[in-house]
PDB file of C-alpha atoms in Angstrom:
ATOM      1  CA  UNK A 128    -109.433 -10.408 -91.415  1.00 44.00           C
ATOM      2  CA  UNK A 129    -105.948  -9.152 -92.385  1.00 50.00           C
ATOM      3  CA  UNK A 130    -105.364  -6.219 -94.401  1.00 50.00           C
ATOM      4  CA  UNK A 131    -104.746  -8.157 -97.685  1.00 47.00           C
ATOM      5  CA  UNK A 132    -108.112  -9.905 -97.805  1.00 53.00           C
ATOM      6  CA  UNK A 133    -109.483  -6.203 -98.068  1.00 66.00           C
ATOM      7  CA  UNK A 134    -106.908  -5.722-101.272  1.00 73.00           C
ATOM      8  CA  UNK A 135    -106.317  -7.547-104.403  1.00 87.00           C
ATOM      9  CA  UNK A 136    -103.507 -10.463-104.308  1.00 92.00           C
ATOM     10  CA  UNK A 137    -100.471  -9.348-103.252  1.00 95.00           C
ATOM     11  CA  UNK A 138    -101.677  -5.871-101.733  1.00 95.00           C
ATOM     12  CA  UNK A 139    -100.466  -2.709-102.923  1.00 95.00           C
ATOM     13  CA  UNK A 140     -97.804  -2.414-104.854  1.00 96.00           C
ATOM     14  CA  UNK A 141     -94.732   0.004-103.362  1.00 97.00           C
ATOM     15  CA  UNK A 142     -92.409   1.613-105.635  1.00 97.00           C
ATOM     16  CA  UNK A 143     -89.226  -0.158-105.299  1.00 98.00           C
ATOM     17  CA  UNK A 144     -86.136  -0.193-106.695  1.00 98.00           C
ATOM     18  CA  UNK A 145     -85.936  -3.982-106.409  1.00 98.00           C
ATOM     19  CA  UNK A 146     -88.938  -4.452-107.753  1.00 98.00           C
ATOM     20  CA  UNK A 147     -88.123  -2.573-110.775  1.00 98.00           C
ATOM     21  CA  UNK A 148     -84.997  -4.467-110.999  1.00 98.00           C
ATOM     22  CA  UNK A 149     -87.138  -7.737-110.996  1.00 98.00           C
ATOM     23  CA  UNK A 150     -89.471  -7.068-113.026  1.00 97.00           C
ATOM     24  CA  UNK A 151     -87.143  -5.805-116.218  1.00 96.00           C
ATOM     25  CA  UNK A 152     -85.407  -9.099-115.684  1.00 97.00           C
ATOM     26  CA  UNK A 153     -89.015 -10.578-116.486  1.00 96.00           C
ATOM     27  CA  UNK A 154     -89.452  -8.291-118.997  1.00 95.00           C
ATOM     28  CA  UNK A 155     -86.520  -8.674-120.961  1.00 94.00           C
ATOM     29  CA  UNK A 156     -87.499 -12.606-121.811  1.00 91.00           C
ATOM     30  CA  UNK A 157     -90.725 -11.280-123.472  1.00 89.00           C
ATOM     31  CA  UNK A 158     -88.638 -11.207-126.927  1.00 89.00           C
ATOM     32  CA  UNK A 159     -91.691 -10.297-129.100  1.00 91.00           C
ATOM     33  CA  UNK A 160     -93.539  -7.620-126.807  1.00 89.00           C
ATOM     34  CA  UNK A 161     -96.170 -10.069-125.605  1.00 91.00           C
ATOM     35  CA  UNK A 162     -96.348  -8.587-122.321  1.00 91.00           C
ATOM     36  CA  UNK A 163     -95.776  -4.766-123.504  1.00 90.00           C
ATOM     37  CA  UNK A 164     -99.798  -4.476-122.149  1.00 93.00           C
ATOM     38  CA  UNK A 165     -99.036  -5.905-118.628  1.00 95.00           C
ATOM     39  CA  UNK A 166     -98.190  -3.777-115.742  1.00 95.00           C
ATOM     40  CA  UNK A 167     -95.130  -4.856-113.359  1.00 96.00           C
ATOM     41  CA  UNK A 168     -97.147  -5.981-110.740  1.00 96.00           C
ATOM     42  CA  UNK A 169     -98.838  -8.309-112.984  1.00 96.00           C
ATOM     43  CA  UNK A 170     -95.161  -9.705-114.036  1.00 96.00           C
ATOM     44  CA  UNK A 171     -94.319 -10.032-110.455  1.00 97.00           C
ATOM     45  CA  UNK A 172     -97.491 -11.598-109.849  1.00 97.00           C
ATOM     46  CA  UNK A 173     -95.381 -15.221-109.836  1.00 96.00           C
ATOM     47  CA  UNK A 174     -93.712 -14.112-106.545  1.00 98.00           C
ATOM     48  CA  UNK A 175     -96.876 -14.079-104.614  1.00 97.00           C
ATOM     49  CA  UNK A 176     -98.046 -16.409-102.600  1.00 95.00           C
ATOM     50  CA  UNK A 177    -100.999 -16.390-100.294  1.00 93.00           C
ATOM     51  CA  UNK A 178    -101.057 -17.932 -96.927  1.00 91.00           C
ATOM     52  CA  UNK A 179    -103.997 -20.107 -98.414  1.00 91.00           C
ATOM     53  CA  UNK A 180    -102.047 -20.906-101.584  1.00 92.00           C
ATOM     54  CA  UNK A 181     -98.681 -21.738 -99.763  1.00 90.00           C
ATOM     55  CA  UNK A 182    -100.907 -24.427 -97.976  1.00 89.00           C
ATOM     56  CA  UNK A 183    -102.549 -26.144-101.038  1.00 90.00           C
ATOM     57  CA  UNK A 184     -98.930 -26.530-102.132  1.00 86.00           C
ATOM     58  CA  UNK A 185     -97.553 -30.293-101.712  1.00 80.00           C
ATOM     59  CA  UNK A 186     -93.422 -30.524-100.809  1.00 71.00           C
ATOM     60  CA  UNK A 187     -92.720 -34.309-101.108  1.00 72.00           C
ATOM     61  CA  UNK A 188     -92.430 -33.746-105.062  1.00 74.00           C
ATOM     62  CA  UNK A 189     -89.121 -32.447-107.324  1.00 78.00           C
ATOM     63  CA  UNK A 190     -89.597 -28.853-107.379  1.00 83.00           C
ATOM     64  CA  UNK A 191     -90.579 -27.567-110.870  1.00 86.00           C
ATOM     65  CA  UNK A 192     -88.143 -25.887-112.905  1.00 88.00           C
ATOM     66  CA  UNK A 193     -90.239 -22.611-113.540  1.00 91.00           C
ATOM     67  CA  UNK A 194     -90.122 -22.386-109.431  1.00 92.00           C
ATOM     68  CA  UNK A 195     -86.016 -22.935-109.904  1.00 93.00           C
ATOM     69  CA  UNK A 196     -86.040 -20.138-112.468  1.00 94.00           C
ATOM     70  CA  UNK A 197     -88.250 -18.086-110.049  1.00 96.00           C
ATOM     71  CA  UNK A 198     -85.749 -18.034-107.612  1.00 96.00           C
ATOM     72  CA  UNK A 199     -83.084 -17.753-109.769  1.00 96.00           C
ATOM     73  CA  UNK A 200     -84.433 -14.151-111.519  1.00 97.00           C
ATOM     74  CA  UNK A 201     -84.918 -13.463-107.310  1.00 98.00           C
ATOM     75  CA  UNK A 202     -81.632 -13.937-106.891  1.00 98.00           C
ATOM     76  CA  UNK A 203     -80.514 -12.171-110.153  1.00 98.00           C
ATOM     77  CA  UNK A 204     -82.186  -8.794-109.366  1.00 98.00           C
ATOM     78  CA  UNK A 205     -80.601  -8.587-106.526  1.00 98.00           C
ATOM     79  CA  UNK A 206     -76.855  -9.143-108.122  1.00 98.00           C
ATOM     80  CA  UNK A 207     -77.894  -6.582-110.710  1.00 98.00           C
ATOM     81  CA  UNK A 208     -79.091  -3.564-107.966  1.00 98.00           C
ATOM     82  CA  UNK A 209     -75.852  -4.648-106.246  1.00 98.00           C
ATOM     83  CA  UNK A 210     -73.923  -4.041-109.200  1.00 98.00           C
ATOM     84  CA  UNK A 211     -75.841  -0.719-109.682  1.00 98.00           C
ATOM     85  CA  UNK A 212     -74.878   0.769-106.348  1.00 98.00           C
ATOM     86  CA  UNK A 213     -71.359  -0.205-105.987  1.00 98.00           C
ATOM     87  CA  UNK A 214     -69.881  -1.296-109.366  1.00 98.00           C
ATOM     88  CA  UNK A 215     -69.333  -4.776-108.646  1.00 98.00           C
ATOM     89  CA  UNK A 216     -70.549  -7.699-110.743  1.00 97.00           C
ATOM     90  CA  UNK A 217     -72.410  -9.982-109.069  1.00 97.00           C
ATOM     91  CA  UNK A 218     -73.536 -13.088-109.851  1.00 95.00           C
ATOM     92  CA  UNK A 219     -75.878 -16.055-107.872  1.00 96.00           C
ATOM     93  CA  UNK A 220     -74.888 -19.841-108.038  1.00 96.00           C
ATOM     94  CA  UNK A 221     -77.525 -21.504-107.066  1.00 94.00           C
ATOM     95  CA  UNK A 222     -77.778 -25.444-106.341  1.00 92.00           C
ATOM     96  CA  UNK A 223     -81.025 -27.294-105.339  1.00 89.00           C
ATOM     97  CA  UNK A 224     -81.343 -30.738-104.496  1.00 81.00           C
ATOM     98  CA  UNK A 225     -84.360 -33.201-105.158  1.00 74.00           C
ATOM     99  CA  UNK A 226     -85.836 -32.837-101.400  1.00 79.00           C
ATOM    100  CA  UNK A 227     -86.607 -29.235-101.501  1.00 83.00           C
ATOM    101  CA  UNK A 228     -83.199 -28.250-100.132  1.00 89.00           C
ATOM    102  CA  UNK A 229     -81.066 -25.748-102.048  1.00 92.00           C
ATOM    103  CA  UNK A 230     -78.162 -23.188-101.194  1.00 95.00           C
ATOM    104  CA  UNK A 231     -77.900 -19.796-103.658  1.00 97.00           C
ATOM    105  CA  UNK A 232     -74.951 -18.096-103.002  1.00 98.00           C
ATOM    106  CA  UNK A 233     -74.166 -14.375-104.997  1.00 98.00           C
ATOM    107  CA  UNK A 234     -70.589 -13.816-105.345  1.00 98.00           C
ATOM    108  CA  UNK A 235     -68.784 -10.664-106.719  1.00 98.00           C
ATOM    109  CA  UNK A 236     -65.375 -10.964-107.688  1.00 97.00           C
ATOM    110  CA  UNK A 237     -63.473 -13.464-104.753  1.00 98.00           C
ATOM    111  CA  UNK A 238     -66.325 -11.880-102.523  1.00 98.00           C
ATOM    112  CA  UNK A 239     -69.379 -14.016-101.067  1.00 98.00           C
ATOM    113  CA  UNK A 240     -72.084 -11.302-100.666  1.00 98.00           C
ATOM    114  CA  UNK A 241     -74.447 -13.550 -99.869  1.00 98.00           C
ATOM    115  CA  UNK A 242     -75.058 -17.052 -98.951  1.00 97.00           C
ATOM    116  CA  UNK A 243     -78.503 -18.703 -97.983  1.00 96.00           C
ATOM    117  CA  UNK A 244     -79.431 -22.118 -97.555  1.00 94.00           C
ATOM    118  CA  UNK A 245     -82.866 -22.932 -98.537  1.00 92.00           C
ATOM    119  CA  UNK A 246     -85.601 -25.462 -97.820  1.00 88.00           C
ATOM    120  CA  UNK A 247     -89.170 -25.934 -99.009  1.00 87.00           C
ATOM    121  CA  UNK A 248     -87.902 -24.728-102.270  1.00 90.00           C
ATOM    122  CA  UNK A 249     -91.384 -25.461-103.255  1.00 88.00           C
ATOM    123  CA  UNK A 250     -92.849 -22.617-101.395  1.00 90.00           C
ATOM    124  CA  UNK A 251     -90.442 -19.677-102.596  1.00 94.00           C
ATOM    125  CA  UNK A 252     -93.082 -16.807-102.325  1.00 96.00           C
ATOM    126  CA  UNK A 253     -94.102 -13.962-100.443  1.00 97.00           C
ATOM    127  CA  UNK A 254     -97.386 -12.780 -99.080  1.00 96.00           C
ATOM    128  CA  UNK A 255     -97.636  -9.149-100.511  1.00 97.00           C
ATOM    129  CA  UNK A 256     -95.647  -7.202-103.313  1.00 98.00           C
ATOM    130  CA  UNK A 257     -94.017  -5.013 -99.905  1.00 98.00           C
ATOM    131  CA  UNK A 258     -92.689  -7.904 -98.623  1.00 98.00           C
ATOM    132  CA  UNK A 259     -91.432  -9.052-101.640  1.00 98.00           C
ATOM    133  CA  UNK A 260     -89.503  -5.646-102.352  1.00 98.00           C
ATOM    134  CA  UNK A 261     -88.499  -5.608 -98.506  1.00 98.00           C
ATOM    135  CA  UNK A 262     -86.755  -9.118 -99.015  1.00 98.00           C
ATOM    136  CA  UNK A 263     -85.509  -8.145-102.060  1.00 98.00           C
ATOM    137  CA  UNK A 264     -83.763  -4.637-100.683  1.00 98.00           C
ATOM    138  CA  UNK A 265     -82.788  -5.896 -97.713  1.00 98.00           C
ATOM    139  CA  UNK A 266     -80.531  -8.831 -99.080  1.00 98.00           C
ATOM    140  CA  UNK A 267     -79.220  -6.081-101.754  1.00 98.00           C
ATOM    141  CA  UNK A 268     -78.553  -4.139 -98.663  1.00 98.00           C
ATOM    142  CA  UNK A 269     -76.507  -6.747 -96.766  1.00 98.00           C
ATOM    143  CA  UNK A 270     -74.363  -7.341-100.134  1.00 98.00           C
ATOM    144  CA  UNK A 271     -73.177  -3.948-100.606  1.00 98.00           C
ATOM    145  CA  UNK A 272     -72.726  -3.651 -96.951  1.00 98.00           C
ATOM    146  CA  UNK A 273     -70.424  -6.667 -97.139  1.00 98.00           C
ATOM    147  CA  UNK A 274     -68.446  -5.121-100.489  1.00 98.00           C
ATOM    148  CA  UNK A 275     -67.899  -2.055 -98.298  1.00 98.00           C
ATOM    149  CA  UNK A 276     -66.191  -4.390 -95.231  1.00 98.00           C
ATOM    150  CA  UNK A 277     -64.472  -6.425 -97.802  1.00 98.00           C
ATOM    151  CA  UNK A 278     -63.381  -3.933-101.006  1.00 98.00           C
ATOM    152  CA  UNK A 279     -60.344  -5.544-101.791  1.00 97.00           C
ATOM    153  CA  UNK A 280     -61.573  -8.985-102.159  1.00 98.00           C
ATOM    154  CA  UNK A 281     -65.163  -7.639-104.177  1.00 98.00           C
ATOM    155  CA  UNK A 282     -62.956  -6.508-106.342  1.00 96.00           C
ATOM    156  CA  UNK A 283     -60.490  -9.024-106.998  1.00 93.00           C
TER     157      UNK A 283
ATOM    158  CA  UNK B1462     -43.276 -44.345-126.564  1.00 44.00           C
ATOM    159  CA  UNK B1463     -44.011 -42.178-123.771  1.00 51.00           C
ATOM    160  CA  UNK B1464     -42.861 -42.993-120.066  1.00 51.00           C
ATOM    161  CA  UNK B1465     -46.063 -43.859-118.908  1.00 48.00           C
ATOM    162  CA  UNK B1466     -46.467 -46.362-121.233  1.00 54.00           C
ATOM    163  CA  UNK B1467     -43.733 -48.242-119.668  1.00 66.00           C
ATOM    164  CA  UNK B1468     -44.822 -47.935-116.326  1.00 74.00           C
ATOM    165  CA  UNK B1469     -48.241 -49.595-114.649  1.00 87.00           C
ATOM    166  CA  UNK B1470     -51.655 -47.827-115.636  1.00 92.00           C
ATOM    167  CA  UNK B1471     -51.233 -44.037-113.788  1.00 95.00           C
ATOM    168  CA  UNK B1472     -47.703 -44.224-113.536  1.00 95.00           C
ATOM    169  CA  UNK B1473     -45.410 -44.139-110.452  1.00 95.00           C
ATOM    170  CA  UNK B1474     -47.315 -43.086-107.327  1.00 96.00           C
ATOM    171  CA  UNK B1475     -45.879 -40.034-105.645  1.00 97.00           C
ATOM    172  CA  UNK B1476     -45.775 -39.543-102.110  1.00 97.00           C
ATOM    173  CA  UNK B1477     -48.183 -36.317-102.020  1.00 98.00           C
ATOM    174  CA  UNK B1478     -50.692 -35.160 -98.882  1.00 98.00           C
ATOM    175  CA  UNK B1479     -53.549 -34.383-101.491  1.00 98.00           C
ATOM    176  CA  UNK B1480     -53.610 -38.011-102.743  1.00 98.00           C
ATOM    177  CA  UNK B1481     -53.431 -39.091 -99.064  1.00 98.00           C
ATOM    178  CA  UNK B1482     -56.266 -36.723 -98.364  1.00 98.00           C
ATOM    179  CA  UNK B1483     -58.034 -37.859-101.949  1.00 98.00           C
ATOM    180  CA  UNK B1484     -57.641 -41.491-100.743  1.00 97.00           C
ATOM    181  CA  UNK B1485     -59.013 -40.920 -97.222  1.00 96.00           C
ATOM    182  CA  UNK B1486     -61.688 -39.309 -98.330  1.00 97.00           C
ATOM    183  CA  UNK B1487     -62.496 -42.573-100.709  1.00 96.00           C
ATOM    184  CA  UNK B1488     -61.753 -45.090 -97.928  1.00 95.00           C
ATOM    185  CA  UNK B1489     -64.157 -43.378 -95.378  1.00 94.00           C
ATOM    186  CA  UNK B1490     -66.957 -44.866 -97.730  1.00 91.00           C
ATOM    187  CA  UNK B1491     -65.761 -48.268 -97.332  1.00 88.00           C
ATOM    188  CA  UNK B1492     -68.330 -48.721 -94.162  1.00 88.00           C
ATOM    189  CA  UNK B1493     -67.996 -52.849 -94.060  1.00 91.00           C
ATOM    190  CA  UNK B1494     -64.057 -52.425 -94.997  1.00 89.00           C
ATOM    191  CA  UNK B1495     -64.225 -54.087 -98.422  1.00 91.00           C
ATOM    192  CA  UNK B1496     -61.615 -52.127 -99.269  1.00 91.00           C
ATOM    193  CA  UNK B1497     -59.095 -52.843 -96.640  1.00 90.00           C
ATOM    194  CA  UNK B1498     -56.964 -54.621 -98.641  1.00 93.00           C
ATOM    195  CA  UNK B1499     -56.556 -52.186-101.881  1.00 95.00           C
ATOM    196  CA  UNK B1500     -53.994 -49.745-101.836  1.00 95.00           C
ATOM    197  CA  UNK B1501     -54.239 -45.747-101.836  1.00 96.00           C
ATOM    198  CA  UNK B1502     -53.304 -46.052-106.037  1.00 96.00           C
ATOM    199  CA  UNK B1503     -56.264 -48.909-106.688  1.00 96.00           C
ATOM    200  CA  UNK B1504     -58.814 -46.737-104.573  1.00 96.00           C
ATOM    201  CA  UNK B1505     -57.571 -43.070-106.701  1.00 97.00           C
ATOM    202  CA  UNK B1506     -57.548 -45.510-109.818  1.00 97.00           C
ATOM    203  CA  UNK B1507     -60.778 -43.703-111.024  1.00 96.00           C
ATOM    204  CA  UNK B1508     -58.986 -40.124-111.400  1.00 98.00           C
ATOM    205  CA  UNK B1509     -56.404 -41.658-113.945  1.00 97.00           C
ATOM    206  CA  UNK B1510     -57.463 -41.301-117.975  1.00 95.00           C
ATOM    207  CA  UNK B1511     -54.773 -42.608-120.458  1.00 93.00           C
ATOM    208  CA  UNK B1512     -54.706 -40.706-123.391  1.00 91.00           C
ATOM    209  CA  UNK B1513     -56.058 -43.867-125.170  1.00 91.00           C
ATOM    210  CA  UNK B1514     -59.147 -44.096-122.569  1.00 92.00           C
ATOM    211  CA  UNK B1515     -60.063 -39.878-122.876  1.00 90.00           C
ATOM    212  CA  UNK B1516     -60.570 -40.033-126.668  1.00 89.00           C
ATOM    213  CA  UNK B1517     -62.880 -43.214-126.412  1.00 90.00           C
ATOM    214  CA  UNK B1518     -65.536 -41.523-123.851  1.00 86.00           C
ATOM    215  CA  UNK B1519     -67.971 -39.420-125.562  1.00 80.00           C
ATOM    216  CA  UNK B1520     -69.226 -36.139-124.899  1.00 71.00           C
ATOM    217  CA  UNK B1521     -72.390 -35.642-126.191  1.00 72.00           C
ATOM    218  CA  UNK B1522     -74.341 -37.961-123.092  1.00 74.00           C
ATOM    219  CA  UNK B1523     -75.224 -36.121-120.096  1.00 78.00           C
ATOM    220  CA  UNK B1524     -71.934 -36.576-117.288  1.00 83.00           C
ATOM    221  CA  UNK B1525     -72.602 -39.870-115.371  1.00 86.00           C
ATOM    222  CA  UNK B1526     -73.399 -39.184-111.624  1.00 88.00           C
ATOM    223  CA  UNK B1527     -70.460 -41.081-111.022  1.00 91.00           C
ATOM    224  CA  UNK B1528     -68.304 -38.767-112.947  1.00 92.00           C
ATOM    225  CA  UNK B1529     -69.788 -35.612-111.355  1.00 93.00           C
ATOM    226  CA  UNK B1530     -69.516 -37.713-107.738  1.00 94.00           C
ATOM    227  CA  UNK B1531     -65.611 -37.994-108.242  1.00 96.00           C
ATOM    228  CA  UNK B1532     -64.978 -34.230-109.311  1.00 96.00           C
ATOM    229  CA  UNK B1533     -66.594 -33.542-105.916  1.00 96.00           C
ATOM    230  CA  UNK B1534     -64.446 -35.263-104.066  1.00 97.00           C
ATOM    231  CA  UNK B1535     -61.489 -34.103-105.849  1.00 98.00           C
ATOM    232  CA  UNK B1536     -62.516 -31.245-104.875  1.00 98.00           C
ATOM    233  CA  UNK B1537     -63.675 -31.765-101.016  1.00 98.00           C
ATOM    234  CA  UNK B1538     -60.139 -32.901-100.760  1.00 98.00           C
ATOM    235  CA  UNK B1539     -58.278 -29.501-101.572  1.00 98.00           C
ATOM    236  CA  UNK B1540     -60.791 -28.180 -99.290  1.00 98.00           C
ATOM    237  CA  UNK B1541     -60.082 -30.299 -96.507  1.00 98.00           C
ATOM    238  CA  UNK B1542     -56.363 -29.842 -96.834  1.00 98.00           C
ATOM    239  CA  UNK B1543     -56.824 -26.198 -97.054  1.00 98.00           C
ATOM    240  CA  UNK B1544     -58.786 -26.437 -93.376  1.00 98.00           C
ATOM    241  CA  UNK B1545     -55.391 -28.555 -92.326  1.00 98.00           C
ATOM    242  CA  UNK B1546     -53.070 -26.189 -93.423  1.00 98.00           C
ATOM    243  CA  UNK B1547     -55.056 -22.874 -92.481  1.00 98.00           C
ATOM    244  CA  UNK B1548     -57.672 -24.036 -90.019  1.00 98.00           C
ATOM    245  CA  UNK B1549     -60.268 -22.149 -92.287  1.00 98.00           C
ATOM    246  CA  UNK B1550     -63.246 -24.222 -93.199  1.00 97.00           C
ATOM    247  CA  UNK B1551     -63.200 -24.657 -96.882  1.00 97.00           C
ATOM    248  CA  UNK B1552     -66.727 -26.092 -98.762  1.00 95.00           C
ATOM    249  CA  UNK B1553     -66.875 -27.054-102.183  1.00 96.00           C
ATOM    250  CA  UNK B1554     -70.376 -26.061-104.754  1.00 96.00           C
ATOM    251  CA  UNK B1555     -70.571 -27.756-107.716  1.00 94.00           C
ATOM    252  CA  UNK B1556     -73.044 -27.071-110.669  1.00 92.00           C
ATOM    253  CA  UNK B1557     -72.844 -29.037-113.867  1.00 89.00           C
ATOM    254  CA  UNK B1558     -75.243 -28.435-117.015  1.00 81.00           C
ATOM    255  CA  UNK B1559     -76.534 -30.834-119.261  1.00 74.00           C
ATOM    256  CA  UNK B1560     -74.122 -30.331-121.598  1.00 79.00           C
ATOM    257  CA  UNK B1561     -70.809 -31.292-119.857  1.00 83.00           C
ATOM    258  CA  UNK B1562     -70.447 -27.755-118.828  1.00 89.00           C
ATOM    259  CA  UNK B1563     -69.986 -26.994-114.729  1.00 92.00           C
ATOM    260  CA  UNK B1564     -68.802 -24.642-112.233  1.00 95.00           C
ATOM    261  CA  UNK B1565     -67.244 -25.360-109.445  1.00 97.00           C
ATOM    262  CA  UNK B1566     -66.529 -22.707-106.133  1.00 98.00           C
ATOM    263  CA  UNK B1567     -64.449 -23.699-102.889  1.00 98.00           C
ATOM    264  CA  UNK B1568     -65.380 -21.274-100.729  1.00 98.00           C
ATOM    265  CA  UNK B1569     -64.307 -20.199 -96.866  1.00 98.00           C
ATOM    266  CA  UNK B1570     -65.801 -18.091 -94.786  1.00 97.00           C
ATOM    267  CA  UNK B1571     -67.224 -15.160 -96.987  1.00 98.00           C
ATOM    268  CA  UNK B1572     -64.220 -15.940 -99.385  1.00 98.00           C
ATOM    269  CA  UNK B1573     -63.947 -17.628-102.964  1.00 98.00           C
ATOM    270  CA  UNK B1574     -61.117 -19.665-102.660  1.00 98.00           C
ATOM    271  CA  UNK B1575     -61.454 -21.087-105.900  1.00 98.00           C
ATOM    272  CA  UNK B1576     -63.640 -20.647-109.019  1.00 97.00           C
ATOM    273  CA  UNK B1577     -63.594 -22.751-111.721  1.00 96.00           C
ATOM    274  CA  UNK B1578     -65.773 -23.080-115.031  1.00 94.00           C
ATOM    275  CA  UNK B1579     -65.381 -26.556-116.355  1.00 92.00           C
ATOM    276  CA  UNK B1580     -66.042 -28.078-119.989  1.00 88.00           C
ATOM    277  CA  UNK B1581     -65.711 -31.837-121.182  1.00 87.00           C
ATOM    278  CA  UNK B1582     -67.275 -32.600-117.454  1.00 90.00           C
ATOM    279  CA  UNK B1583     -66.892 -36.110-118.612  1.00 88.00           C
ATOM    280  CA  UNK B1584     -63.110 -36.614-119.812  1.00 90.00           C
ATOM    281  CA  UNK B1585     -62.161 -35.295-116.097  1.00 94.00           C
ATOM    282  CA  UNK B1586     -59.214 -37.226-114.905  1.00 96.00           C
ATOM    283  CA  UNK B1587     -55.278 -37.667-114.923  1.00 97.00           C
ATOM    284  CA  UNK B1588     -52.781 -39.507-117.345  1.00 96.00           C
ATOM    285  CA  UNK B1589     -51.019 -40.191-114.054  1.00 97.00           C
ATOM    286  CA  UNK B1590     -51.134 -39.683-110.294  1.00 98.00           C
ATOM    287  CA  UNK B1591     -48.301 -37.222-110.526  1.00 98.00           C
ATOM    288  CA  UNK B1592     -50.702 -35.400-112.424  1.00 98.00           C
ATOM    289  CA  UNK B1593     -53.517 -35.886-110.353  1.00 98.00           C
ATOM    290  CA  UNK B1594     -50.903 -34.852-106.954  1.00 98.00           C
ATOM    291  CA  UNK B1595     -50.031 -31.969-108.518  1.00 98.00           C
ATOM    292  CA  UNK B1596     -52.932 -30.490-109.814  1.00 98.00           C
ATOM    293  CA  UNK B1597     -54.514 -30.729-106.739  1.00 98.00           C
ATOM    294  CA  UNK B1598     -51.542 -29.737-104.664  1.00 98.00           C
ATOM    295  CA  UNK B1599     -51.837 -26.144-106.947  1.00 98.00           C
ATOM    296  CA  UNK B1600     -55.299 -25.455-106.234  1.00 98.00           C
ATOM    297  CA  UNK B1601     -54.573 -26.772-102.582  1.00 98.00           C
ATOM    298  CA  UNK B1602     -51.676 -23.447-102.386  1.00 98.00           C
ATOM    299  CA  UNK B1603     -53.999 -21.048-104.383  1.00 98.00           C
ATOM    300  CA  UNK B1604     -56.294 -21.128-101.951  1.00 98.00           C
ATOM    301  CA  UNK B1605     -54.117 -21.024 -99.208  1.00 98.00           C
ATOM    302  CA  UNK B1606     -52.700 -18.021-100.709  1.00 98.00           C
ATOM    303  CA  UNK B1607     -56.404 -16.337-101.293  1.00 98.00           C
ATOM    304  CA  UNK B1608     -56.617 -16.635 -97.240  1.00 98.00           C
ATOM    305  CA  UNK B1609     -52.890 -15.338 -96.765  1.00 98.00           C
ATOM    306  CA  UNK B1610     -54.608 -12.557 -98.973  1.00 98.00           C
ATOM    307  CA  UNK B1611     -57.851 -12.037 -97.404  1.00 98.00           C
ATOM    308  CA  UNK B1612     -57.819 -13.229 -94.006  1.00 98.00           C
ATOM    309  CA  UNK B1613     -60.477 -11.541 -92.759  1.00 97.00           C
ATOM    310  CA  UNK B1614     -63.045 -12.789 -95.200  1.00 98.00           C
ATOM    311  CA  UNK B1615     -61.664 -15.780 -95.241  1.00 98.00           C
ATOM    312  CA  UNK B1616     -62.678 -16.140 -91.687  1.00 96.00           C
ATOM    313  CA  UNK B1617     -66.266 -14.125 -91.469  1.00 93.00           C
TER     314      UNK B1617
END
């Protein structure tokens, strides 16, 4: 038995600047204070994705928009930490085609910070809220690292 | 009475790489050869909009696939002459909204080569091929000059 069967969905819940990050992005859609009673975790609860879930999940279909927009607001948080910690703007593109394929790339200024090409768009999730915020910090991470190689061009 | 009107559809065809690269690119599609006998100007045909032809198209339909098909190759083309003429790899990513609206980024290495927000996705095209050569030929030296620029990112 792993250590999340012993813990509610998603496990623990680590403070996180990422996860902070994502969840005001979430937050900020709920224009009439609907959510005002729900913690972040539960807002974030969309990210998770059990090992037993991720299995009952078919991938020969479109993927569904609200899992496009999922991975969208992913990929926004981490452009807006980015742009906390170093100034620059940055800003995801992301294209998905019908087969579950997809590419999201974050550019600041002439700068790509990061570029990832995606399949089994379908199954965009993580097992736990920590690795969620690891995934999350660690692509931030590799962005600012490569606006601090690059300055000139992040910039430009 | 403008020039062009005077002249065949599109004008005189220049001698220009980027409409030999445009037409190559158009050609390689031909598997079976059906095209063998038309010339560079009948295959590039599609790119050229008479002023007459633009205001008839409407705008409020969502862009044809066809139309969004041919602003990708226009632009695969300035990114394979910028690989010719720098030996950097140059890939174009193309977004377009429902409502005619698009983005499209050449990029190289960890370098934007080109950005470019798009409206009117559907009216894209060229009262002539002189048009067409040399609005390709400028994005074609932009880039190169982004490289010249940021040659390091440009090859990362």
């Amino acid at each position: 038995m792993s250590d999340t069967e012993t813990l509610p969905r998603g496990g623990l819940y680590p403070a996180s600047d990422y996860l902070d990050q994502l969840a005001s992005i979430i937050r900020a859609q709920d224009s009439y204070g609907h959510w005002d009673g729900k913690t972040d975790a539960d807002l974030l609860a969309e990210y998770i994705l059990t090992p037993e879930e991720r299995r009952e999940i078919p991938i020969i279909s479109d993927p569904e928009p609200e899992t496009i927009a999922r991975i969208e607001k992913f990929y926004d948080a981490v452009g807006l930490l980015v742009e906390k910690r170093t100034g620059v703007m940055a800003g995801q593109m992301a294209k998905f085609h019908h087969e579950g394929f997809g590419r999201v790339v974050l550019i600041g200024g002439s700068l790509v910070l990061i570029s990832k090409h995606m399949r089994d768009v379908h199954r965009f999730g993580f097992a736990t809220y920590a690795k969620l915020a690891e995934a999350g910090e660690k692509l931030t991470a590799d962005a600012v690292k490569k606006i601090e190689t690059y300055p000139e061009a992040a910039r430009d």
